[in-house]
Coordinates of C-alpha atoms and ligand atoms in Angstrom, one line a residue:
M1 CA -0.1 0.1 0.1
T2 CA 1.1 3.6 -0.9
Q3 CA 0.3 6.9 -0.3
Y4 CA -1.0 6.7 -4.3
D5 CA -3.5 3.9 -4.0
S6 CA -6.2 6.1 -5.0
S7 CA -4.4 8.0 -7.6
P8 CA -5.5 7.4 -11.6
L9 CA -2.6 5.4 -12.4
I10 CA -2.5 2.7 -9.3
Q11 CA -6.2 2.5 -9.9
A12 CA -6.4 2.0 -13.7
A13 CA -3.2 -0.6 -13.1
R14 CA -5.2 -2.3 -10.6
Q15 CA -8.3 -2.3 -13.1
Q16 CA -10.4 -0.4 -10.6
K17 CA -12.3 2.8 -11.7
P18 CA -10.1 6.0 -11.8
S19 CA -11.7 9.5 -11.9
H20 CA -10.1 10.3 -15.6
I21 CA -7.8 8.2 -17.8
P22 CA -4.6 8.2 -16.7
V23 CA -1.9 9.2 -19.1
W24 CA 2.1 9.5 -19.0
F25 CA 4.8 9.1 -21.9
M26 CA 7.4 6.4 -22.3
R27 CA 10.9 8.7 -22.8
Q28 CA 8.9 11.8 -21.5
A29 CA 12.4 12.8 -19.7
G30 CA 15.3 13.7 -21.6
R31 CA 15.8 14.2 -24.9
S32 CA 12.8 16.0 -26.4
L33 CA 13.1 18.4 -23.5
P34 CA 15.2 21.6 -24.5
E35 CA 15.5 22.3 -20.6
Y36 CA 17.2 18.6 -20.5
F37 CA 20.3 19.8 -22.1
P38 CA 21.6 22.4 -19.8
V39 CA 21.1 20.1 -16.6
R40 CA 22.7 17.1 -18.5
G41 CA 25.7 19.0 -19.3
D42 CA 28.6 18.0 -21.6
G43 CA 29.1 14.5 -20.2
T44 CA 27.0 11.2 -20.6
I45 CA 23.6 10.5 -19.7
L46 CA 25.5 8.1 -17.0
N47 CA 27.3 11.1 -15.6
A48 CA 23.6 13.0 -15.3
I49 CA 22.2 9.7 -13.5
Q50 CA 25.0 9.3 -11.0
V51 CA 24.3 12.9 -9.2
P52 CA 20.7 12.8 -7.5
E53 CA 20.0 16.3 -7.9
R54 CA 20.8 16.1 -11.6
A55 CA 18.8 13.3 -12.3
A56 CA 15.7 14.1 -9.9
E57 CA 15.8 17.8 -11.9
I58 CA 15.5 15.8 -15.2
T59 CA 12.7 13.4 -13.8
L60 CA 10.5 16.7 -12.9
Q61 CA 10.9 18.2 -16.2
P62 CA 8.4 16.7 -17.9
T63 CA 6.0 17.4 -14.8
R64 CA 6.1 20.6 -15.0
R65 CA 5.0 20.7 -18.8
Y66 CA 2.8 18.1 -19.0
D67 CA -0.4 17.1 -16.9
V68 CA 1.0 13.5 -16.7
D69 CA -0.3 10.9 -13.9
A70 CA 3.0 9.8 -13.1
A71 CA 7.0 10.7 -13.4
I72 CA 9.5 7.8 -14.6
L73 CA 12.8 7.9 -12.9
F74 CA 15.6 9.4 -15.3
S75 CA 18.1 6.5 -15.6
D76 CA 18.8 4.0 -18.3
I77 CA 18.2 0.0 -18.7
I78 CA 22.1 -0.3 -18.6
T79 CA 22.4 1.6 -15.4
P80 CA 23.1 -1.4 -12.9
L81 CA 25.3 -3.5 -15.7
W82 CA 27.5 -0.2 -15.9
A83 CA 27.1 -0.1 -12.2
I84 CA 28.6 -3.3 -11.7
D85 CA 31.4 -2.7 -13.9
F86 CA 30.4 -5.2 -17.0
G87 CA 32.0 -2.8 -19.1
I88 CA 28.9 -1.3 -20.8
D89 CA 28.6 2.6 -21.7
I90 CA 26.2 5.1 -23.7
T91 CA 27.9 6.4 -26.6
P92 CA 26.5 10.0 -27.5
G93 CA 24.5 9.9 -30.5
I94 CA 24.3 5.7 -30.7
G95 CA 22.8 4.3 -27.6
P96 CA 24.7 1.5 -25.3
T97 CA 27.8 0.2 -26.3
C98 CA 30.0 -2.6 -25.0
E99 CA 33.7 -2.8 -26.1
K100 CA 34.1 -6.6 -25.2
P101 CA 30.5 -8.3 -26.2
F102 CA 29.2 -11.1 -24.1
R103 CA 30.4 -14.5 -26.3
S104 CA 31.3 -16.9 -23.8
E105 CA 31.1 -18.5 -20.7
D106 CA 34.3 -16.7 -19.2
D107 CA 32.3 -13.3 -19.8
L108 CA 30.0 -14.1 -16.8
Q109 CA 32.5 -13.6 -14.6
R110 CA 32.3 -10.0 -15.5
L111 CA 28.3 -10.1 -14.3
R112 CA 28.9 -10.2 -10.5
P113 CA 25.6 -9.8 -8.2
L114 CA 24.4 -6.5 -8.1
D115 CA 24.6 -5.0 -4.4
P116 CA 22.0 -1.8 -5.0
S117 CA 23.2 -0.2 -1.6
S118 CA 26.6 0.6 -2.8
D119 CA 26.1 0.0 -6.7
L120 CA 22.9 2.3 -7.2
A121 CA 22.9 4.1 -3.9
F122 CA 22.7 7.5 -6.0
Q123 CA 19.7 6.1 -7.4
H124 CA 18.3 5.6 -3.9
D125 CA 19.1 9.4 -2.9
T126 CA 17.5 10.7 -6.5
I127 CA 14.0 8.4 -5.5
K128 CA 14.4 9.9 -2.2
I129 CA 14.4 13.3 -3.3
L130 CA 11.5 12.6 -5.9
T131 CA 9.2 11.6 -3.5
E132 CA 9.9 14.5 -1.3
E133 CA 8.9 16.6 -4.6
L134 CA 6.2 14.7 -6.4
T135 CA 2.5 14.8 -6.1
I136 CA 2.1 12.0 -8.5
P137 CA 3.4 8.5 -8.7
L138 CA 6.8 7.7 -9.6
I139 CA 7.5 4.6 -11.7
G140 CA 10.7 2.7 -11.3
F141 CA 11.9 0.5 -14.5
A142 CA 14.8 -2.0 -15.6
G143 CA 15.3 -3.8 -18.5
A144 CA 14.3 -7.4 -19.0
P145 CA 17.1 -10.1 -19.5
F146 CA 16.4 -10.6 -23.4
T147 CA 16.7 -6.7 -24.3
L148 CA 19.7 -6.2 -22.3
A149 CA 21.1 -9.4 -23.6
T150 CA 20.8 -7.8 -27.0
Y151 CA 23.4 -4.7 -26.0
M152 CA 25.7 -7.2 -24.3
I153 CA 25.9 -9.6 -27.0
E154 CA 25.9 -6.9 -30.3
G155 CA 28.1 -5.0 -28.4
K156 CA 25.6 -2.0 -29.9
P157 CA 22.0 -1.6 -30.8
S158 CA 21.2 -3.8 -33.7
K159 CA 18.6 -4.1 -36.5
T160 CA 19.1 -8.1 -36.9
H161 CA 20.5 -9.2 -33.6
H162 CA 22.0 -11.9 -35.4
N163 CA 24.6 -12.4 -32.6
T164 CA 22.0 -12.8 -29.9
K165 CA 20.0 -15.4 -31.5
S166 CA 23.2 -17.2 -32.4
L167 CA 23.9 -17.4 -28.9
M168 CA 20.6 -18.2 -27.8
F169 CA 20.2 -21.6 -30.1
S170 CA 23.4 -22.6 -30.6
E171 CA 24.2 -22.5 -26.6
P172 CA 20.8 -22.6 -24.7
A173 CA 22.6 -23.4 -21.5
L174 CA 24.9 -20.5 -21.4
W175 CA 21.7 -18.4 -22.7
H176 CA 20.0 -19.4 -19.6
K177 CA 22.7 -18.5 -17.1
L178 CA 23.2 -15.1 -18.7
C179 CA 19.5 -14.2 -18.6
D180 CA 18.9 -15.9 -15.0
A181 CA 22.0 -13.5 -13.7
L182 CA 20.1 -10.6 -15.6
A183 CA 17.2 -11.5 -13.9
D184 CA 18.7 -11.4 -10.4
I185 CA 20.1 -8.1 -11.1
A186 CA 16.9 -6.7 -12.3
I187 CA 15.0 -8.3 -9.3
A188 CA 17.5 -6.6 -6.9
S189 CA 17.5 -2.9 -8.8
L190 CA 13.3 -3.1 -8.9
Q191 CA 13.4 -4.2 -5.6
A192 CA 15.9 -1.3 -4.4
Q193 CA 13.8 1.3 -6.2
I194 CA 10.5 0.3 -4.4
E195 CA 11.9 0.3 -1.3
A196 CA 13.1 3.8 -1.9
G197 CA 9.5 4.9 -2.8
A198 CA 9.0 3.8 -6.6
S199 CA 5.1 3.6 -6.5
A200 CA 5.1 1.4 -9.5
V201 CA 7.9 -0.7 -11.7
Q202 CA 7.9 -1.1 -15.4
L203 CA 10.0 -3.9 -16.9
F204 CA 11.3 -2.7 -20.2
D205 CA 11.8 -5.8 -23.1
S206 CA 11.6 -3.4 -26.1
W207 CA 13.2 -5.7 -28.3
A208 CA 11.3 -9.4 -27.6
G209 CA 9.1 -8.8 -30.5
I210 CA 11.8 -10.2 -32.8
L211 CA 11.3 -13.5 -31.6
H212 CA 8.8 -16.3 -32.9
P213 CA 6.2 -17.0 -30.1
Q214 CA 7.6 -20.6 -29.4
H215 CA 11.2 -19.4 -29.1
Y216 CA 10.0 -16.5 -26.9
R217 CA 8.3 -18.8 -24.6
E218 CA 11.5 -21.2 -24.2
F219 CA 13.9 -18.7 -24.1
V220 CA 12.6 -15.5 -22.9
F221 CA 9.4 -15.9 -20.9
P222 CA 10.7 -17.8 -17.8
H223 CA 12.8 -15.3 -17.0
S224 CA 10.6 -12.4 -17.1
Q225 CA 8.2 -14.7 -15.1
K226 CA 10.9 -14.8 -12.5
I227 CA 11.5 -11.2 -12.2
L228 CA 7.6 -10.4 -12.0
A229 CA 6.9 -13.2 -9.7
A230 CA 9.5 -11.9 -7.2
L231 CA 8.4 -8.4 -7.1
K232 CA 4.9 -9.6 -6.6
S233 CA 4.8 -9.4 -3.1
S234 CA 6.0 -6.0 -2.9
G235 CA 2.2 -4.8 -3.7
V236 CA 3.2 -2.0 -6.4
P237 CA 1.8 -2.7 -9.7
L238 CA 3.8 -4.0 -12.2
F239 CA 4.0 -2.7 -16.0
H240 CA 5.5 -5.1 -18.9
F241 CA 6.2 -3.4 -22.4
G242 CA 7.6 -4.2 -25.3
T243 CA 7.3 -3.4 -28.9
N244 CA 6.1 -5.7 -31.9
T245 CA 4.7 -7.9 -29.7
A246 CA 1.1 -8.7 -30.9
E247 CA 1.6 -12.5 -30.9
L248 CA 3.5 -12.4 -27.7
L249 CA 0.5 -10.5 -26.0
D250 CA -0.7 -13.5 -24.5
Q251 CA 2.6 -14.2 -22.9
F252 CA 3.3 -10.7 -21.8
A253 CA -0.1 -11.3 -19.9
D254 CA 0.9 -14.8 -18.7
A255 CA 4.3 -13.5 -17.6
G256 CA 2.7 -11.9 -14.0
A257 CA 2.5 -8.2 -14.8
D258 CA -0.6 -5.9 -13.7
V259 CA 0.0 -4.0 -17.0
V260 CA 0.7 -4.9 -20.2
G261 CA 2.1 -1.8 -23.0
V262 CA 0.8 -2.1 -26.4
D263 CA 2.7 -0.8 -29.5
W264 CA 0.6 1.1 -31.9
R265 CA 0.7 -2.2 -34.6
T266 CA -2.1 -3.6 -32.6
P267 CA -5.3 -2.4 -31.9
L268 CA -6.6 -2.1 -28.1
S269 CA -9.5 -4.4 -28.8
A270 CA -7.2 -7.1 -30.3
A271 CA -4.9 -6.5 -27.5
R272 CA -8.0 -6.7 -24.8
Q273 CA -9.0 -10.3 -26.6
R274 CA -5.6 -11.6 -26.7
T275 CA -4.9 -10.8 -22.8
N276 CA -8.3 -11.9 -22.1
N277 CA -9.0 -9.1 -19.9
R278 CA -6.7 -10.6 -17.4
V279 CA -4.6 -7.4 -17.3
A280 CA -4.6 -3.3 -17.7
L281 CA -3.4 -2.2 -21.0
Q282 CA -1.1 0.6 -21.5
G283 CA -0.9 2.4 -25.1
N284 CA -0.8 3.1 -27.6
L285 CA -0.3 6.0 -29.9
D286 CA 1.9 5.8 -32.9
P287 CA 5.2 8.1 -31.5
S288 CA 5.6 9.2 -35.1
I289 CA 2.0 10.6 -35.3
C290 CA 3.2 13.5 -32.8
H291 CA 4.8 15.2 -35.9
S292 CA 1.6 15.8 -37.7
P293 CA -0.5 18.7 -37.2
W294 CA -2.7 19.3 -34.3
P295 CA -5.9 17.9 -35.8
V296 CA -4.2 14.7 -36.9
V297 CA -2.8 14.1 -33.7
E298 CA -6.5 15.1 -32.0
Q299 CA -8.0 12.5 -34.1
E300 CA -5.8 9.7 -33.3
V301 CA -5.9 10.0 -29.4
K302 CA -9.9 10.0 -29.7
R303 CA -10.0 7.1 -31.5
I304 CA -7.7 5.4 -29.2
L305 CA -9.9 6.4 -26.2
N306 CA -13.2 5.6 -28.4
E307 CA -11.7 2.2 -28.8
N308 CA -11.1 1.7 -25.3
D309 CA -14.8 2.7 -24.8
N310 CA -14.1 3.7 -21.1
T311 CA -13.0 -0.1 -20.1
P312 CA -11.6 0.2 -16.8
G313 CA -7.7 -1.0 -16.9
Y314 CA -6.4 1.9 -19.1
I315 CA -3.7 4.4 -19.4
F316 CA -2.6 6.1 -22.2
N317 CA 0.4 6.6 -23.3
L318 CA 2.5 6.2 -26.7
G319 CA 3.0 2.9 -28.5
H320 CA 6.8 3.3 -27.7
G321 CA 9.2 6.2 -26.6
V322 CA 8.9 9.8 -27.2
Q323 CA 11.1 10.5 -30.3
P324 CA 13.7 13.3 -29.5
T325 CA 12.4 15.5 -32.2
T326 CA 8.7 15.8 -30.7
N327 CA 7.3 19.2 -30.1
P328 CA 6.6 19.0 -26.4
D329 CA 3.7 21.2 -26.8
I330 CA 1.9 18.3 -28.8
L331 CA 2.6 16.0 -25.8
A332 CA 0.7 19.0 -23.3
A333 CA -2.0 19.2 -25.5
I334 CA -2.4 15.1 -25.8
A335 CA -2.3 14.8 -22.0
K336 CA -5.1 17.8 -21.8
L337 CA -7.5 16.1 -24.1
V338 CA -7.0 12.4 -22.4
H339 CA -7.9 14.3 -19.1
S340 CA -10.9 16.0 -20.7
Y341 CA -12.4 12.9 -22.4
G342 CA -15.8 11.8 -21.3
S343 CA -16.2 15.0 -19.0
Ligands
LIG1 O1 22.1 11.9 -23.4 C1 20.9 11.5 -24.1 O2 20.1 12.1 -24.4 C2 21.1 10.0 -24.5 C3 19.6 9.3 -24.8 C4 19.4 8.7 -24.1 C5 18.6 8.9 -22.8 C6 17.6 10.1 -22.5 C7 19.3 6.9 -23.6 C8 20.6 6.3 -24.2 N1 18.9 6.8 -22.7 C9 18.2 7.8 -22.1 C10 17.1 7.7 -20.7 C11 16.4 6.6 -20.4 N2 16.3 5.1 -21.3 C12 15.2 6.4 -19.5 C13 14.4 7.6 -19.3 C14 14.1 8.7 -19.9 C15 12.3 8.5 -19.5 O3 11.9 7.4 -20.0 O4 11.9 9.6 -19.2 C16 14.6 5.1 -20.1 C17 13.1 5.4 -19.5 C18 15.3 4.2 -20.8 C19 15.0 3.1 -21.1 C20 15.5 2.7 -22.3 N3 16.9 2.5 -22.8 C21 15.0 1.5 -23.2 C22 13.6 0.8 -23.1 C23 12.7 2.0 -23.6 C24 12.7 2.1 -24.8 O5 12.8 2.9 -25.7 O6 12.6 0.9 -25.7 C25 16.0 1.0 -24.0 C26 15.8 0.1 -25.2 C27 17.3 1.9 -23.6 C28 18.4 1.8 -24.6 C29 19.1 2.9 -25.0 N4 19.4 4.0 -24.1 C30 20.0 5.1 -24.8 C31 19.5 4.9 -26.0 C32 19.7 6.1 -27.2 C33 19.2 3.6 -26.2 C34 18.5 3.0 -27.6 C35 19.3 2.4 -28.1 C36 18.5 1.4 -29.4 O7 18.1 2.1 -30.5 O8 18.8 0.4 -29.6

């Protein structure tokens, strides 16, 4: 139980009826806001994440511009791996990069257990500042084992993920050891975020949709399920999101989350059928549409809201993260429109 149990975000996540439809935007903090760059400074995002006052300020920036129902901690999915010195970094203009990619059993030694109280002390302090400042729930997050493994194995962002699939299919025992270690790291990081004051957590498996459902079931599902099962007793709502997951939504719902994120390729009504109303849904405006003139955006937002048809257990969001070139005024108008819906 948290102080935000009666907030629209937490109520919708629990499939209760909130006073208005809650809205937040994945990747609402950071690159799309001009005020972000002076706070981040010249270093990489990891430098900013390590300084609690700066990370807290960047988390708060979108909540001042938009009437959103949640803040999301300013961090990255690779932060815990970087904190244990696996040898992963964020290269400006590229994303996560790893000079010595994970390729063999020996590389498991570089993956020591995470001790959040020392490795992620800065994150604890950031959340403490935020819980003082915020009047809306804070969402903590972690990368799911599959998506983290793609960066560790490929060494950089990839479109094909050849190396990841090759290791997964040719060395299944090593693959499962890697994912098991990554699941433990995600559990430790998320538990620490919840203990520090996060009111909900989201497990990002952004790239799991590149897999066939049978391969997802065998190589990915057990690890995500382990993470969500370990967090269940915390009592905070658990969100689970990936892109291109139309054929995986039933398994995303089975993995143990309260809320499943839907990308823009799947109609909400189809997602409801595939998840059989077992979970709340979050989504699913195409982030590219935010670059269109307002009447186009307005029509799309209304189409999605009408499709949901006031079904409880619904949180408005984009179908993936805010793109860096998005005009913040459009996001502000979307939040306002979602809140005025039905009133
Ligand atoms: O300095 C910069 O501006 C670098 C860009 C940047 C930012 C702002 C990166 C590098 N990460 C972040 C912050 C971040 N990353 C947040 C907090 C901001 C917020 O949500 O408001 C979050 C939640 C993430 C999560 C994240 N990082 C995901 C999952 C969500 C998603 O969009 O799918 C993934 C896949 C990453 C990896 C990553 N980190 C950074 C980049 C550019 C990428 C993507 C690289 C790729 O395309 O593969």
